[in-house]
Each structure stands twice: as structure tokens, then as C-alpha cells.
Coordinates of C-alpha atoms in Angstrom, one line a residue:
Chain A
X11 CA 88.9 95.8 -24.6
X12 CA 90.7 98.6 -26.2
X13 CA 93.8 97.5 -27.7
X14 CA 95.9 100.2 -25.9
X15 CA 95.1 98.5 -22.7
X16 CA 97.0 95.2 -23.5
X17 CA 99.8 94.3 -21.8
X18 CA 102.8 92.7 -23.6
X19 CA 102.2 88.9 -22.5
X20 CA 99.0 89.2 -23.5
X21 CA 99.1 91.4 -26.7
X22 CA 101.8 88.7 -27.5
X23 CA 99.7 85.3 -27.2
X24 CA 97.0 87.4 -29.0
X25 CA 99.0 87.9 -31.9
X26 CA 100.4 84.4 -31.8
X27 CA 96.7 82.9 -31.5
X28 CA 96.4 84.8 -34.4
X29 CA 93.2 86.8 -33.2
X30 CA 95.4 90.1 -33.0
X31 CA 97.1 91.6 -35.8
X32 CA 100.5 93.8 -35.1
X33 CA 99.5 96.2 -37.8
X34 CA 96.2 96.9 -35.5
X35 CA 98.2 97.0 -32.2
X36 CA 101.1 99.8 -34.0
X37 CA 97.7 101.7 -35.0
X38 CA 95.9 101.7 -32.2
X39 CA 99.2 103.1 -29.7
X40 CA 99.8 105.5 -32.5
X41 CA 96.1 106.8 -32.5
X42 CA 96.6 106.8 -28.8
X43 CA 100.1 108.8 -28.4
X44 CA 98.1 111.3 -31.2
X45 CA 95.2 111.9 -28.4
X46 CA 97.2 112.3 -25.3
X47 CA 101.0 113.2 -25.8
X48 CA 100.8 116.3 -25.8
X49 CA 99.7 116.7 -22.9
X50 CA 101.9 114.2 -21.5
X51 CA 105.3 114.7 -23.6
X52 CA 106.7 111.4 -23.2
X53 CA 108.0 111.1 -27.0
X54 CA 111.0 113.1 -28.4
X55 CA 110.2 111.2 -31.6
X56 CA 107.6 108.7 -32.7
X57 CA 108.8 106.4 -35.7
X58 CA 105.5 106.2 -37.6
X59 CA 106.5 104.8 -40.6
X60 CA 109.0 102.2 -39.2
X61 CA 106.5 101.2 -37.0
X62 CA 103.8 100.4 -39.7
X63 CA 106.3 99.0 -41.9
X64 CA 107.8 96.7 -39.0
X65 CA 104.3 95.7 -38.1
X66 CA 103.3 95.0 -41.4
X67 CA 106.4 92.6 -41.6
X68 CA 105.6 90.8 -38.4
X69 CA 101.6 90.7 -39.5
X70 CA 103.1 89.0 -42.7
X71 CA 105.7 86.7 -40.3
X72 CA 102.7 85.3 -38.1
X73 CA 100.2 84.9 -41.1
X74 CA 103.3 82.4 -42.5
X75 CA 103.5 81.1 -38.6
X76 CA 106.8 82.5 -38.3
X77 CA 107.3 83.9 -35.1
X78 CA 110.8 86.0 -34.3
X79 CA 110.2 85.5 -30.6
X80 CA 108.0 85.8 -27.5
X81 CA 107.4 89.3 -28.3
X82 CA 106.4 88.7 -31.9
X83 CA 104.3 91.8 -32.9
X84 CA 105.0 93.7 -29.3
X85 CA 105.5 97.5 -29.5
X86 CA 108.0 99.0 -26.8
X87 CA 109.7 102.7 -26.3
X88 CA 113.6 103.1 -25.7
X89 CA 114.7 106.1 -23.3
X90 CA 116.2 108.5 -25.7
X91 CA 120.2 107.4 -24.4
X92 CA 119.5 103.9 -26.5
X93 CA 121.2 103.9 -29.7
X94 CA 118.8 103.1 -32.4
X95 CA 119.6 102.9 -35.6
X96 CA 119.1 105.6 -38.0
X97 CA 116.7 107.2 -35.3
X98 CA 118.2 110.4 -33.9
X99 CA 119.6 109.7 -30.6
X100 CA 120.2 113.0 -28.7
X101 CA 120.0 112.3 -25.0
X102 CA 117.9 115.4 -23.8
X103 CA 120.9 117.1 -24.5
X104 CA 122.1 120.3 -27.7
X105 CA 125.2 118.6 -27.6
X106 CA 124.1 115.6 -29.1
X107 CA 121.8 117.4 -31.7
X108 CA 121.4 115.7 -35.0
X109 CA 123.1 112.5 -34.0
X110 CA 122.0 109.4 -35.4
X111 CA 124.1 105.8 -34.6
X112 CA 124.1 103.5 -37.1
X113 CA 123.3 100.8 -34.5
X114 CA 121.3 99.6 -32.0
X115 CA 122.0 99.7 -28.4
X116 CA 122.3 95.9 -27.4
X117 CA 119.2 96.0 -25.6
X118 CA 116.9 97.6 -28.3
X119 CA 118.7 94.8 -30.9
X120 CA 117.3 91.9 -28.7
X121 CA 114.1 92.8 -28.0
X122 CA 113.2 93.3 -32.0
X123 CA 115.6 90.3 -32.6
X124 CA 112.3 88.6 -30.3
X125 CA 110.0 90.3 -32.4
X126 CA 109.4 93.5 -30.3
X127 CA 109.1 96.7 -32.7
X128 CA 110.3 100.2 -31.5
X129 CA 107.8 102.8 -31.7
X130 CA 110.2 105.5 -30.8
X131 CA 112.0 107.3 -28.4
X132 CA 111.4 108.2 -25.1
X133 CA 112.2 111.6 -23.1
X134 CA 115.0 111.9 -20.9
X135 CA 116.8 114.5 -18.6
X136 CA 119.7 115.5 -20.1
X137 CA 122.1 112.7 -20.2
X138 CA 120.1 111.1 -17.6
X139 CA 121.5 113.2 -14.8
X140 CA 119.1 116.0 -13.6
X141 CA 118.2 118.7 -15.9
X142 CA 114.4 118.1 -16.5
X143 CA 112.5 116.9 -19.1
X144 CA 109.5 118.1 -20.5
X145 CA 107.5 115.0 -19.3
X146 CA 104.4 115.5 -17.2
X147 CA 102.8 112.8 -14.8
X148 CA 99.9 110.9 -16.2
X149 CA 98.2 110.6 -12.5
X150 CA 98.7 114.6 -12.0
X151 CA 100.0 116.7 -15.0
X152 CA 100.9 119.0 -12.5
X153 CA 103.5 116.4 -11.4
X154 CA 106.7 114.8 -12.5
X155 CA 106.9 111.7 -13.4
X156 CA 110.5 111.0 -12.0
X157 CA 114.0 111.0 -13.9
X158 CA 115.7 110.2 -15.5
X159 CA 113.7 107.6 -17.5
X160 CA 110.7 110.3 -17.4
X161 CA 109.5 109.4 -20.7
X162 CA 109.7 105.3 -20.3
X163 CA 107.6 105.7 -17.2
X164 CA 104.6 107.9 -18.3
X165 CA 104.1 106.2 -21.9
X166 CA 103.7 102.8 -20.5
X167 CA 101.3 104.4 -17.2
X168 CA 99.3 106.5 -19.9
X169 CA 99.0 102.9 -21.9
X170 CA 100.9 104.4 -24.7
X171 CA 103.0 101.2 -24.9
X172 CA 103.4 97.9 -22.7
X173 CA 106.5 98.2 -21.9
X174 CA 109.3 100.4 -22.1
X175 CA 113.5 100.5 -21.7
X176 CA 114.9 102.9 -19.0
X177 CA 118.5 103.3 -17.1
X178 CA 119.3 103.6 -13.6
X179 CA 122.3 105.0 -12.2
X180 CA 121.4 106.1 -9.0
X181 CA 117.4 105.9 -9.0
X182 CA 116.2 106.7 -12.3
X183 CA 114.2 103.8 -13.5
X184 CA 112.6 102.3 -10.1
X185 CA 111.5 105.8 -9.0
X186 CA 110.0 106.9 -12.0
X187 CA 108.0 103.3 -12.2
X188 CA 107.0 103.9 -8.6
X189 CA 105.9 107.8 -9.3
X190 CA 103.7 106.4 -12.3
X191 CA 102.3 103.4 -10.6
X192 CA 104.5 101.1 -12.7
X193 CA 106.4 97.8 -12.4
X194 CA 110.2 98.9 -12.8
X195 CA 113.5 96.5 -12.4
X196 CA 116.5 97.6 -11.8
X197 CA 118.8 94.1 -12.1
X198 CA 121.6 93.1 -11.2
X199 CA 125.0 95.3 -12.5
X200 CA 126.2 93.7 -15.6
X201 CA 122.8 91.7 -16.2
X202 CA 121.8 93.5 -19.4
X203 CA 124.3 94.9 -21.6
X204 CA 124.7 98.9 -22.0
X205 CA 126.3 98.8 -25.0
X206 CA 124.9 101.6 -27.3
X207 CA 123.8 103.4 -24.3
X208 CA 125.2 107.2 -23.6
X209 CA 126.9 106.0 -20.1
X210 CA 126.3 108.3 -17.6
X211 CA 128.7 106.6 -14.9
X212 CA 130.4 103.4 -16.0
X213 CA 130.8 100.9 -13.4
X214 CA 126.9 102.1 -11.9
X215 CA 124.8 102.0 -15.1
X216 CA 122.3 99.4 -15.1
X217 CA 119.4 99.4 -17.8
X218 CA 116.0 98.5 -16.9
X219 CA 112.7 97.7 -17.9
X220 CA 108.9 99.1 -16.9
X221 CA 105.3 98.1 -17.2
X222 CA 102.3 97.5 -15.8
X223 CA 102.9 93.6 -14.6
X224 CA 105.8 91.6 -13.6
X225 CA 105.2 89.4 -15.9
X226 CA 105.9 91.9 -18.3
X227 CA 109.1 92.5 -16.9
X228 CA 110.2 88.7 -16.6
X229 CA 109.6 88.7 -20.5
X230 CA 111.4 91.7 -20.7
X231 CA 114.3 90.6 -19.2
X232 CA 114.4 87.1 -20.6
X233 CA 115.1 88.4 -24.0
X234 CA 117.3 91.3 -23.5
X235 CA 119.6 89.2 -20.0
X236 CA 123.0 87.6 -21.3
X237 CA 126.5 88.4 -22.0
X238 CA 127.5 91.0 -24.5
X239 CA 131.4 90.5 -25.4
X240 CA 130.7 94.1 -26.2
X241 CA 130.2 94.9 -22.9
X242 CA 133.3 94.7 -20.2
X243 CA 130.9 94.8 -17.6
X244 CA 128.3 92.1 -19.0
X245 CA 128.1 89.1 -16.7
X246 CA 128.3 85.7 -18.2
X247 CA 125.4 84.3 -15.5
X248 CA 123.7 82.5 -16.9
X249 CA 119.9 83.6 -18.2
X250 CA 117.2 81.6 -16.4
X251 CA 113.2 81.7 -18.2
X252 CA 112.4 84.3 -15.6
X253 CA 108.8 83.8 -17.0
X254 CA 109.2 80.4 -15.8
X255 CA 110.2 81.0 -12.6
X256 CA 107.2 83.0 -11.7
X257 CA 105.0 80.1 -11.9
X258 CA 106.9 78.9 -8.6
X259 CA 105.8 82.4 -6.3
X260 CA 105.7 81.6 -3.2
X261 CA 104.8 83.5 0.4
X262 CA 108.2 85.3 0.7
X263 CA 110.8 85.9 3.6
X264 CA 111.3 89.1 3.5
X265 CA 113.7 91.4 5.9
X266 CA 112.0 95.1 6.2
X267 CA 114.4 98.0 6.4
X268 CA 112.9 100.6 9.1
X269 CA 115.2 103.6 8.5
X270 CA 113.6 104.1 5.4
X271 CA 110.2 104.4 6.8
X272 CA 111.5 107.1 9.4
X273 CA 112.7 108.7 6.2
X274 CA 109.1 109.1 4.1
X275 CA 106.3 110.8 4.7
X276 CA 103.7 110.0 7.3
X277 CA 101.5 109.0 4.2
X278 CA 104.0 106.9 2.8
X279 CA 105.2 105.1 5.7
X280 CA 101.8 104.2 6.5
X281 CA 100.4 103.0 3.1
X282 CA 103.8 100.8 3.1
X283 CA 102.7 99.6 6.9
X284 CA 99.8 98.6 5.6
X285 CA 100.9 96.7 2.7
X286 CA 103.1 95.0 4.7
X287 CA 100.5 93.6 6.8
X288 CA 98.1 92.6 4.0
X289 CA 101.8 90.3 2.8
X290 CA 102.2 88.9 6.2
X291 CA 98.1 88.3 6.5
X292 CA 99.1 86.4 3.3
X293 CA 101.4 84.4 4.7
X294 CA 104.7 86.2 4.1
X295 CA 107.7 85.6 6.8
X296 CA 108.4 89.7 7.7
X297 CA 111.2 90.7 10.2
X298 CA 112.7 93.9 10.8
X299 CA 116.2 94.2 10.3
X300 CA 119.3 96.9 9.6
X301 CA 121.1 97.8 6.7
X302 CA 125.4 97.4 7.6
X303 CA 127.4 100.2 8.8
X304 CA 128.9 101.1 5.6
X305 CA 125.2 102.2 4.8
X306 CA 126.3 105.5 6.0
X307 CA 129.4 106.4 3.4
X308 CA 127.4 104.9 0.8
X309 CA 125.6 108.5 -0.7
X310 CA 129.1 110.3 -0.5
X311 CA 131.1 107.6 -2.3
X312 CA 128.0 106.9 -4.7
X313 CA 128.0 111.0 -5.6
X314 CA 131.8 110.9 -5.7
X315 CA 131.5 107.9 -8.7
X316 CA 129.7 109.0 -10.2
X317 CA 130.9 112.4 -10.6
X318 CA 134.3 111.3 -11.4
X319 CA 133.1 108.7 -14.3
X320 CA 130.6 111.5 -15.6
X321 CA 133.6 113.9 -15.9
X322 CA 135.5 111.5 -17.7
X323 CA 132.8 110.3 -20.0
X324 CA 132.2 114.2 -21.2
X325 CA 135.6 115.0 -21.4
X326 CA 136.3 115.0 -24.5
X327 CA 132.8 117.0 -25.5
X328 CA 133.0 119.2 -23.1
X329 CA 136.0 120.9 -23.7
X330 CA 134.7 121.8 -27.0
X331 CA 130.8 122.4 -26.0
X332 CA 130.6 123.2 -22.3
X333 CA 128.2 126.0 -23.1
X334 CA 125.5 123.6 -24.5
X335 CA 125.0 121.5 -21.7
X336 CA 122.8 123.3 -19.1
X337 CA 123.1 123.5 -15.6
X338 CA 122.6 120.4 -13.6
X339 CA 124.9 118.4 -16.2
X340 CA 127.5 121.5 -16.2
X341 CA 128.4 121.4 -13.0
X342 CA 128.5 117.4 -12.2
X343 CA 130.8 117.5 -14.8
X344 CA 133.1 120.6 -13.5
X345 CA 133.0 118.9 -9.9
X346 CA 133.7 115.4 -11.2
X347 CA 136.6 117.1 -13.1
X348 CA 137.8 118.4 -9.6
X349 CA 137.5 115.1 -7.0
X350 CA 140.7 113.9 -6.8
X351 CA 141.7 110.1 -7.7
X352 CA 142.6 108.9 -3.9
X353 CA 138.9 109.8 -3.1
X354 CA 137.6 108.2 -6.2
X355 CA 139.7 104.7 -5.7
X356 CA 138.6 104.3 -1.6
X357 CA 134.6 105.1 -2.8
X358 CA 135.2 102.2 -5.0
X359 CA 136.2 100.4 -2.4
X360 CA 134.0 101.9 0.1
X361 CA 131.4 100.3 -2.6
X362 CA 132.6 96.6 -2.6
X363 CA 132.5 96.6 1.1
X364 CA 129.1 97.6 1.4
X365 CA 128.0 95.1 -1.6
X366 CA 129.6 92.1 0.4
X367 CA 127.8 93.4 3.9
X368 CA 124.4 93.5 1.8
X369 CA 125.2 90.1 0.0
X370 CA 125.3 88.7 3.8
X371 CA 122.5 90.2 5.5
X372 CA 120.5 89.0 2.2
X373 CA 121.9 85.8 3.2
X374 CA 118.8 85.5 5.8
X375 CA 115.9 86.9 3.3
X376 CA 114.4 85.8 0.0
X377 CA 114.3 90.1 -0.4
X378 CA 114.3 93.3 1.2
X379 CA 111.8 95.2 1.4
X380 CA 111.4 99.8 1.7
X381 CA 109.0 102.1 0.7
X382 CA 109.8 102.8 -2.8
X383 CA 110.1 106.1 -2.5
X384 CA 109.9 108.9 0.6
X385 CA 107.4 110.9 -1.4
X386 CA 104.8 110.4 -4.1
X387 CA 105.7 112.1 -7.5
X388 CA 106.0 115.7 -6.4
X389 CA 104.7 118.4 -8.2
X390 CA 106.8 120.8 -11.1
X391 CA 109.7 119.8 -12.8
X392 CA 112.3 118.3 -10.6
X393 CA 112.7 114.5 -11.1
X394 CA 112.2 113.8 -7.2
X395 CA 114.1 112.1 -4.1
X396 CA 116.6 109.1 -5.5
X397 CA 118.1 107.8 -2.0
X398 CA 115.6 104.9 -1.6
X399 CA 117.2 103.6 -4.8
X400 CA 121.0 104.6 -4.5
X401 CA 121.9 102.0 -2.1
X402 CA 120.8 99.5 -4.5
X403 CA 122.2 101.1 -7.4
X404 CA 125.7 101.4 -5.8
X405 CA 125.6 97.8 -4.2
X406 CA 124.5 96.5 -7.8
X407 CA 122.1 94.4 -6.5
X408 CA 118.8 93.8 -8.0
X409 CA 116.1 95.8 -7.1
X410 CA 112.1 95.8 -8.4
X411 CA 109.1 98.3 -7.5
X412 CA 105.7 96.9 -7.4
X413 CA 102.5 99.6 -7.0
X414 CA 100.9 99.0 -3.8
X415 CA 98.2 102.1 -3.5
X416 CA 97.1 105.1 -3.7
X417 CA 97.7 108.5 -1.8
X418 CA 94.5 110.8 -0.8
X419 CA 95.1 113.0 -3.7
X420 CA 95.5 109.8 -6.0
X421 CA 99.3 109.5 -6.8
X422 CA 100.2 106.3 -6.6
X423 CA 103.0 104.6 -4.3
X424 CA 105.2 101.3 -4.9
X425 CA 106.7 99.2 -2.4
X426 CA 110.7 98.5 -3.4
X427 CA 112.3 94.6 -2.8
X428 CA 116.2 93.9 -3.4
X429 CA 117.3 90.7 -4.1
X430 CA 121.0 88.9 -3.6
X431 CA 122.9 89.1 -7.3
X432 CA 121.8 87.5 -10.4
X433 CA 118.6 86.0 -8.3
X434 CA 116.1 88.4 -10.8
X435 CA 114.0 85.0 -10.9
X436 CA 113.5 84.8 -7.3
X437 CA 113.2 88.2 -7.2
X438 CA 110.9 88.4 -9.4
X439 CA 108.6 85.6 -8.2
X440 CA 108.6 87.3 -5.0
X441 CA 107.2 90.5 -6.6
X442 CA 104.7 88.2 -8.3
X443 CA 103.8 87.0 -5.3
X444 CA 103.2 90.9 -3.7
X445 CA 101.2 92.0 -6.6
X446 CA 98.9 89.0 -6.6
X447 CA 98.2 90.0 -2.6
X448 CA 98.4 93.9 -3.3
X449 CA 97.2 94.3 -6.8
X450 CA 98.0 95.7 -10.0
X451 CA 97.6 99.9 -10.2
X452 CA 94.6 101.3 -11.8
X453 CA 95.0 103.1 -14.7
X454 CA 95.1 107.2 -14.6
X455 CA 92.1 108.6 -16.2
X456 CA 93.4 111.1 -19.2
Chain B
X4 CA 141.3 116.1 12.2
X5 CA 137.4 116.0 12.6
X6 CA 134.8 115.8 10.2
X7 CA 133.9 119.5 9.6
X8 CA 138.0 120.3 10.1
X9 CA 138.0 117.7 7.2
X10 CA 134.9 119.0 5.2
X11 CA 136.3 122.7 5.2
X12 CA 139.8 122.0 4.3
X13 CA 138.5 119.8 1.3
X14 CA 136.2 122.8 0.5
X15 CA 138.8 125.3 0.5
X16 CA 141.0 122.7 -2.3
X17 CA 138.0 122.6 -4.4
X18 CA 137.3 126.4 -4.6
X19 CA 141.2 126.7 -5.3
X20 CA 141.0 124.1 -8.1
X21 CA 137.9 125.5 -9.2
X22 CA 139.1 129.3 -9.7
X23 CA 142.4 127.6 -11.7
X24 CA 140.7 125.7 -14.1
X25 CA 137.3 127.3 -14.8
X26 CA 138.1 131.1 -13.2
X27 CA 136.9 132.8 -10.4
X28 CA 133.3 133.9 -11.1
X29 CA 132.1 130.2 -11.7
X30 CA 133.7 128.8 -9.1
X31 CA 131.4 131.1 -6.9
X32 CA 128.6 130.0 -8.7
X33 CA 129.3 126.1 -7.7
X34 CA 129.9 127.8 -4.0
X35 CA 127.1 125.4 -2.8
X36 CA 128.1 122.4 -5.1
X37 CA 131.4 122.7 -3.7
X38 CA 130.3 122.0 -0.2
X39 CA 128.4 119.3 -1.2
X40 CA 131.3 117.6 -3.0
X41 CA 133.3 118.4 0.0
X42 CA 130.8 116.6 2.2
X43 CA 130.9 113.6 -0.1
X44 CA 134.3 113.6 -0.1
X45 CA 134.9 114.0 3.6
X46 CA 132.3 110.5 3.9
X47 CA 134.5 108.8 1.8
X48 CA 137.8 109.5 3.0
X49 CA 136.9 109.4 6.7
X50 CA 135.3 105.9 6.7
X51 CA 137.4 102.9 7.4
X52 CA 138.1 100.4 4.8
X53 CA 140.5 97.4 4.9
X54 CA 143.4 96.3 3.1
X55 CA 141.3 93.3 1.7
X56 CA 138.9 95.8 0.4
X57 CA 139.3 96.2 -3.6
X58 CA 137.9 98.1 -5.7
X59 CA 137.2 95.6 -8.8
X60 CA 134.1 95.1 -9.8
X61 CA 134.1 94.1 -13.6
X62 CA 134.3 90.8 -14.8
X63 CA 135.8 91.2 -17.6
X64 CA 137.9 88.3 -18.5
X65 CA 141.6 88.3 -19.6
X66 CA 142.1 88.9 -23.1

């Protein structure tokens, strides 16, 4: 097996069984980002030397049978809104040109505190809002890979790394997974800490994890979970072993939303049918049902919050460097500058209401369960349709993508499942229990 | 007042505030960013919410 290929559970027992050395892993995904990326762009900056020299630390670490933690050895990306330290950290974006934090983003810091080393950073739109990236699909170059977290998604598809950190504020982690046949989670508000991450919108910024298993993603968020005291909105749930919980999958109950299938294509909505049946042949417990009433405010008061907290997080730059932020950006930030604080205050509230309707309906389900998306990737540069993943993202529920085919012309297609709060590990055991019935994507040939 | 009574009348604020605080000629270039806003806007404040409903959502504890 080429050693590109390995996932991060299993690159990670490798290297504790000994028979894998990090140094070889580092080499071999740096060989392999030198062959492809530029055809696929998914790095603003590969950290060569800080790889190797990280590697060669956690080479000497295992030879001594020390072992940081479960991802001893493990190379991941970071979306290029993580503060790394003394990595440039410019967010897609001139105005941030030649910045480098002195430390990591909480997230980046736990993952190499379990052993994981950073490879580098990943392309973004600017500030995660809408403003492409260079970042071409691995399935279909002609195609994006989805936004914001285009880079995170097409190096882990194109096996440039196992696993990868994105953010999601309205759909920009779980849609770019989906786009690239990927794994993606988007958990629970306030599960992961975004300290060190450029926020986009405040109270609706979640970070999140991709790869190519859900394993990989329990792992994932078993190290970087937890409360950060530097983090007001960091939860102080308490972390399960969400790698744990997976050996307890189960057939699921699961209620399926049917407005969202009138929303997607014909191809789409099929494909989703029929994965649906293959779960319930399977054994799964599937039943229609409705999202609440306040479903339909939800976009309007989700674009208002997040216009309003983009506005204020730019403030300060923007008054000084509005000409350096391009379009997209520009003008979220002029409109958020304009909504006025009445409107701002009810979508809030507008929000809470429709998180405690969900909460209930999900009362009755183990998850819910859409299309991921209404369209495959499309092709050129815009990132593609968010709204199967704002309701989520403004509910702050948990939500995960796991591939479940193919199109005709080969893109590949995700089916999406929301869970109640802080229930990742049910969540997740319930995607397990998909992707064991509707298997794991192929790999794009490149 | 309906919803596109609403939707126009919050239009019409936002092209005002628009021209005062970033000039004329860009706020016809948001023209159509402006109506969406306005549509967003009109959602929000024409849906009912209840007095129970707050909008808190941190948990930050007290310090």
C-alpha cells in the first residue's frame, strides 16, 4: 500500500506497532503534494522543514516508546484561518498579508499536543465568506471543491493528508466534504474551541474536521473536544472516547426531512432515495417527518448574524483597508455595517426558538437525515449551494456528511445526519453505522 | 403592513444609509445586496417570537 493512502487510525497503529516510521509518512505526503498540487492548489504554504524536523522528533519519541498521543506520528492540514505559530496565517485575504501569530489556534495546539504534526496550511476563501479560492476539485478540476474550507477538503480527497481542520459558519466544512466525497463534522456550537481562529461570525463559528472515515473523525474530535477558558463560547460537556462509542453502532432511527429532497436535483434526490433504502434494507427505523415552523425565518435571521458579527469583527480593519478586501467580503461587511440592532437582537432570538423546536422533534430520532447537498460540486469557481447546511449551522446542532455514491459524470454525493447537542458520539455511531451499509468513497484518480 | 410593503420600506432605509456612509455610487453598486438584506430583514422582523424567547446562547460562566 502506498503510504499516501493511509488513513489516520491506521497510519497511527502503524507507527505505534512500530512497522511505520513518521519520517516516511511526512516524506511520502510531501512527495505526493510535489506531484499533484498544482494541479489541485489546496496549499497556501507547505512547512517542509517543520514537518521533517517534527517527524524526525516523533520517529525518535516512538523508537524510546514514547508516544505523545493517539495521533503519534499523524500528519494533518489546518484551513489557513488557524493560527499557527510562526507560520503565516493570512486568511485568503491582502489584508492579512505577512501576518504570522505567535500561537496556535486551540485546535492545531491539541492535535500536535496528541502527536499529530502540521504539514501546513490549507486554502481558504477570503475570510471564509465567499470570495474564491484557487482550489480545484480532485474528482473534476473543472469543479469546485466547495468553501470555504476548499483547501481542507481536496488535500485529504486527493490523499494529500488524512485528515484535515476546517470551519463552518453557515456550510463550509460539511459541503465541501460532501463535494469531495469526504467525511466532514460539523459539531456541536461550543464543542471545539475557536480560539486562534479568524472568526467570521461569533456566536455561529464551529470548527470542524474531514477525512476519509468516521473513524477518523471520532479521533479527531476526541483530542481536539473540551473546554477552552479561552473560549467564552467553549462548552464544559463533557468529552466522551467518541472512538469508543463507535464500537456500539447500531441500526439507527432516523427521521428523513422531505423538503430538502424537493429542493435537489433529480439526480440527487434519487441517489439519496436510494441510499435510504439500502439503510432501511439494513435494518434502519426511517420515517418522514417536518422541520418546525421557524424553519422558514431561519436563512433571513442566519444572513442577518452573521452579517452584523462580520461587520463588527472587520471594523476596526476595515476602516483602514476597505480597498484590500475584494468583493464578496466588501460588501457583507458594508451591509452588516447597515442592519440595524432591533433586527440583529430578534434573529438571535428567532435562532433560539428554532434550536429548542429542533431539540424536540430530535426528541423522536437517533438523527436526521437530507441529502447533503442539492447539487454535486458544480463547475468554476463559486463555492456552491450552503442552505442544506445553514439550518444546522444556525440551530448549532451537530451535523456529519457521509459519501453515499456517485453521480453519472462521477462527482460524488454525501448523505447529511443531525444529531440533538453534544450527542457527536451517537452521532457518530450512527454515521458509522451508514458507511458500513453504504461504503466508504473511492478515491479520484489524479 | 405586508411583507413586500415591509421589504421595500426596509430597502429604501438601507439605500439611505448606504449613500450616507459609503456615498452614492457604491450604494448603487450593492442595489441587489440591498434587496437581499432587505429580504432578510423583512423574515426576521415579521416572524413572531415570544417574550420567553432570549437570545443567549453562550455559556459563559460568571466571572
Amino acid at each position: 500500500m502506498s503510504l499516501h493512502t493511509l488513513d489516520a487510525l491506521d497510519a497511527a497503529r502503524a507507527i505505534r506497532e512500530k512497522v511505520l516510521s513518521p519520517v516516511d509518512l511526512v516524506d511520502a505526503l510531501l512527495e505526493r503534494i510535489e506531484r499533484i498540487d498544482g494541479r489541485i492548489q489546496a496549499w497556501v504554504l507547505v512547512d517542509r522543514d517543520g514537518a521533517r524536523l517534527a517527524a524526525r522528533q516523533a520517529a525518535d519519541e516512538a523508537a524510546r516508546g514514547v508516544f505523545r498521543g493517539p495521533l503519534h506520528g499523524v500528519p494533518f492540514g489546518a484551513k489557513d484561518i488557524f493560527y499557527s505559530a510562526g507560520l503565516p496565517t493570512e486568511a485568503g485575504s491582502k489584508v492579512m498579508a505577512g501576518f504570522v501569530p505567535d500561537y496556535d489556534a486551540t485546535s492545531v495546539a491539541r492535535l500536535k499536543a496528541a502527536g499529530a504534526i502540521l504539514l501546513g496550511k490549507l486554502h481558504t476563501t477570503e475570510f471564509a465568506t465567499t470570495d474564491p479560492a484557487p482550489t480545484r476539485n480532485p474528482w473534476n478540476l473543472a469543479c469546485t471543491p466547495g468553501g470555504s474550507s476548499s483547501g481542507s477538503a481536496a488535500a485529504v480527497a486527493a490523499r494529500m493528508i488524512p485528515l484535515s481542520l476546517g470551519t463552518q459558519t453557515i456550510g463550509s466544512n460539511v459541503r465541501p466534504a460532501s463535494y469531495c466525497g469526504l467525511v466532514g463534522l460539523k459539531p456541536t456550537f461550543g464543542r471545539i474551541s475557536t480560539r486562534g481562529v479568524f472568526a467570521l461570525s461569533y456566536t455561529q463559528d464551529h470548527v470542524g474536521l474531514m477525512a476519509r472515515s468516521v473513524e477518523d473523525i471520532a479521533l479527531g474530535l476526541s483530542v481536539t473536544a473540551g473546554h477552552d477558558p479561552a473560549d467564552p463560547s467553549s462548552s464544559r460537556e463533557p468529552v466522551p472516547d467518541y472512538l469508543a462509542a463507535l464500537t456500539r453502532r447500531r441500526a439507527p432511527r432516523v427521521g428523513v426531512l422531505r423538503e430538502f429532497f424537493e429542493r435537489a436535483t433529480p439526480e440527487v434526490a434519487d441517489v439519496t432515495a436510494q441510499s435510504i433504502n439500502r439503510l432501511v434494507r439494513a435494518g434502519a427505523d426511517v420515517e418522514e417527518t417536518k422541520l418546525p415552523p421557524t424553519f422558514r425565518a431561519v436563512a433571513g435571521a442566519a444572513y442577518v448574524i452573521t452579517r452584523s458579527e462580520t461587520a463588527s469583527v472587520h471594523a476596526e480593519r476595515f476602516a483602514l483597508k476597505a480597498d484590500l478586501y475584494r468583493p464578496g467580503i466588501r460588501s457583507t461587511i458594508e451591509m452588516g455595517m447597515l442592519i440595524p440592532g432591533d433586527i440583529y437582537v430578534r434573529a438571535l432570538r428567532i435562532r433560539r426558538q428554532f434550536r429548542r423546536e429542533l431539540s424536540s422533534l430530535l426528541e423522536r430520532y437517533d438523527a436526521l437525515l437530507t441529502p447533503t447537498t442539492p447539487t454535486p460540486a458544480p463547475e468554476g469557481m463559486a463555492t456552491g449551494d450552503a442552505s442544506f447546511q445553514l439550518p444546522w449551522s444556525m440551530s448549532g446542532l451537530p451535523s456529519v456528511t457521509v459519501p453515499c455514491g456517485l453521480t453519472t459524470s462521477g462527482l460524488p454525493l454525501g448523505v447529511q445526519l443531525v444529531g440533538r447537542a453534544f450527542t457527536e458520539a451517537s452521532l457518530l455511531s450512527a454515521a458509522a453505522w451508514c458507511e458500513d451499509v453504504l461504503g466508504r468513497a473511492s478515491a479520484p484518480s489524479l | 403592513m405586508d411583507h413586500e410593503g415591509q421589504r421595500a420600506e426596509y430597502a429604501a432605509q438601507l439605500r439611505a444609509a448606504a449613500e450616507q456612509r459609503f456615498g452614492a455610487a457604491r450604494a448603487a453598486e450593492l442595489a441587489r445586496t440591498i434587496d437581499d438584506v432587505a429580504g432578510w430583514m423583512t423574515d426576521v422582523a415579521t416572524f413572531p417570537v415570544t417574550a420567553d424567547d432570549l437570545p443567549a446562547f453562550y455559556g459563559e460562566p460568571a466571572p
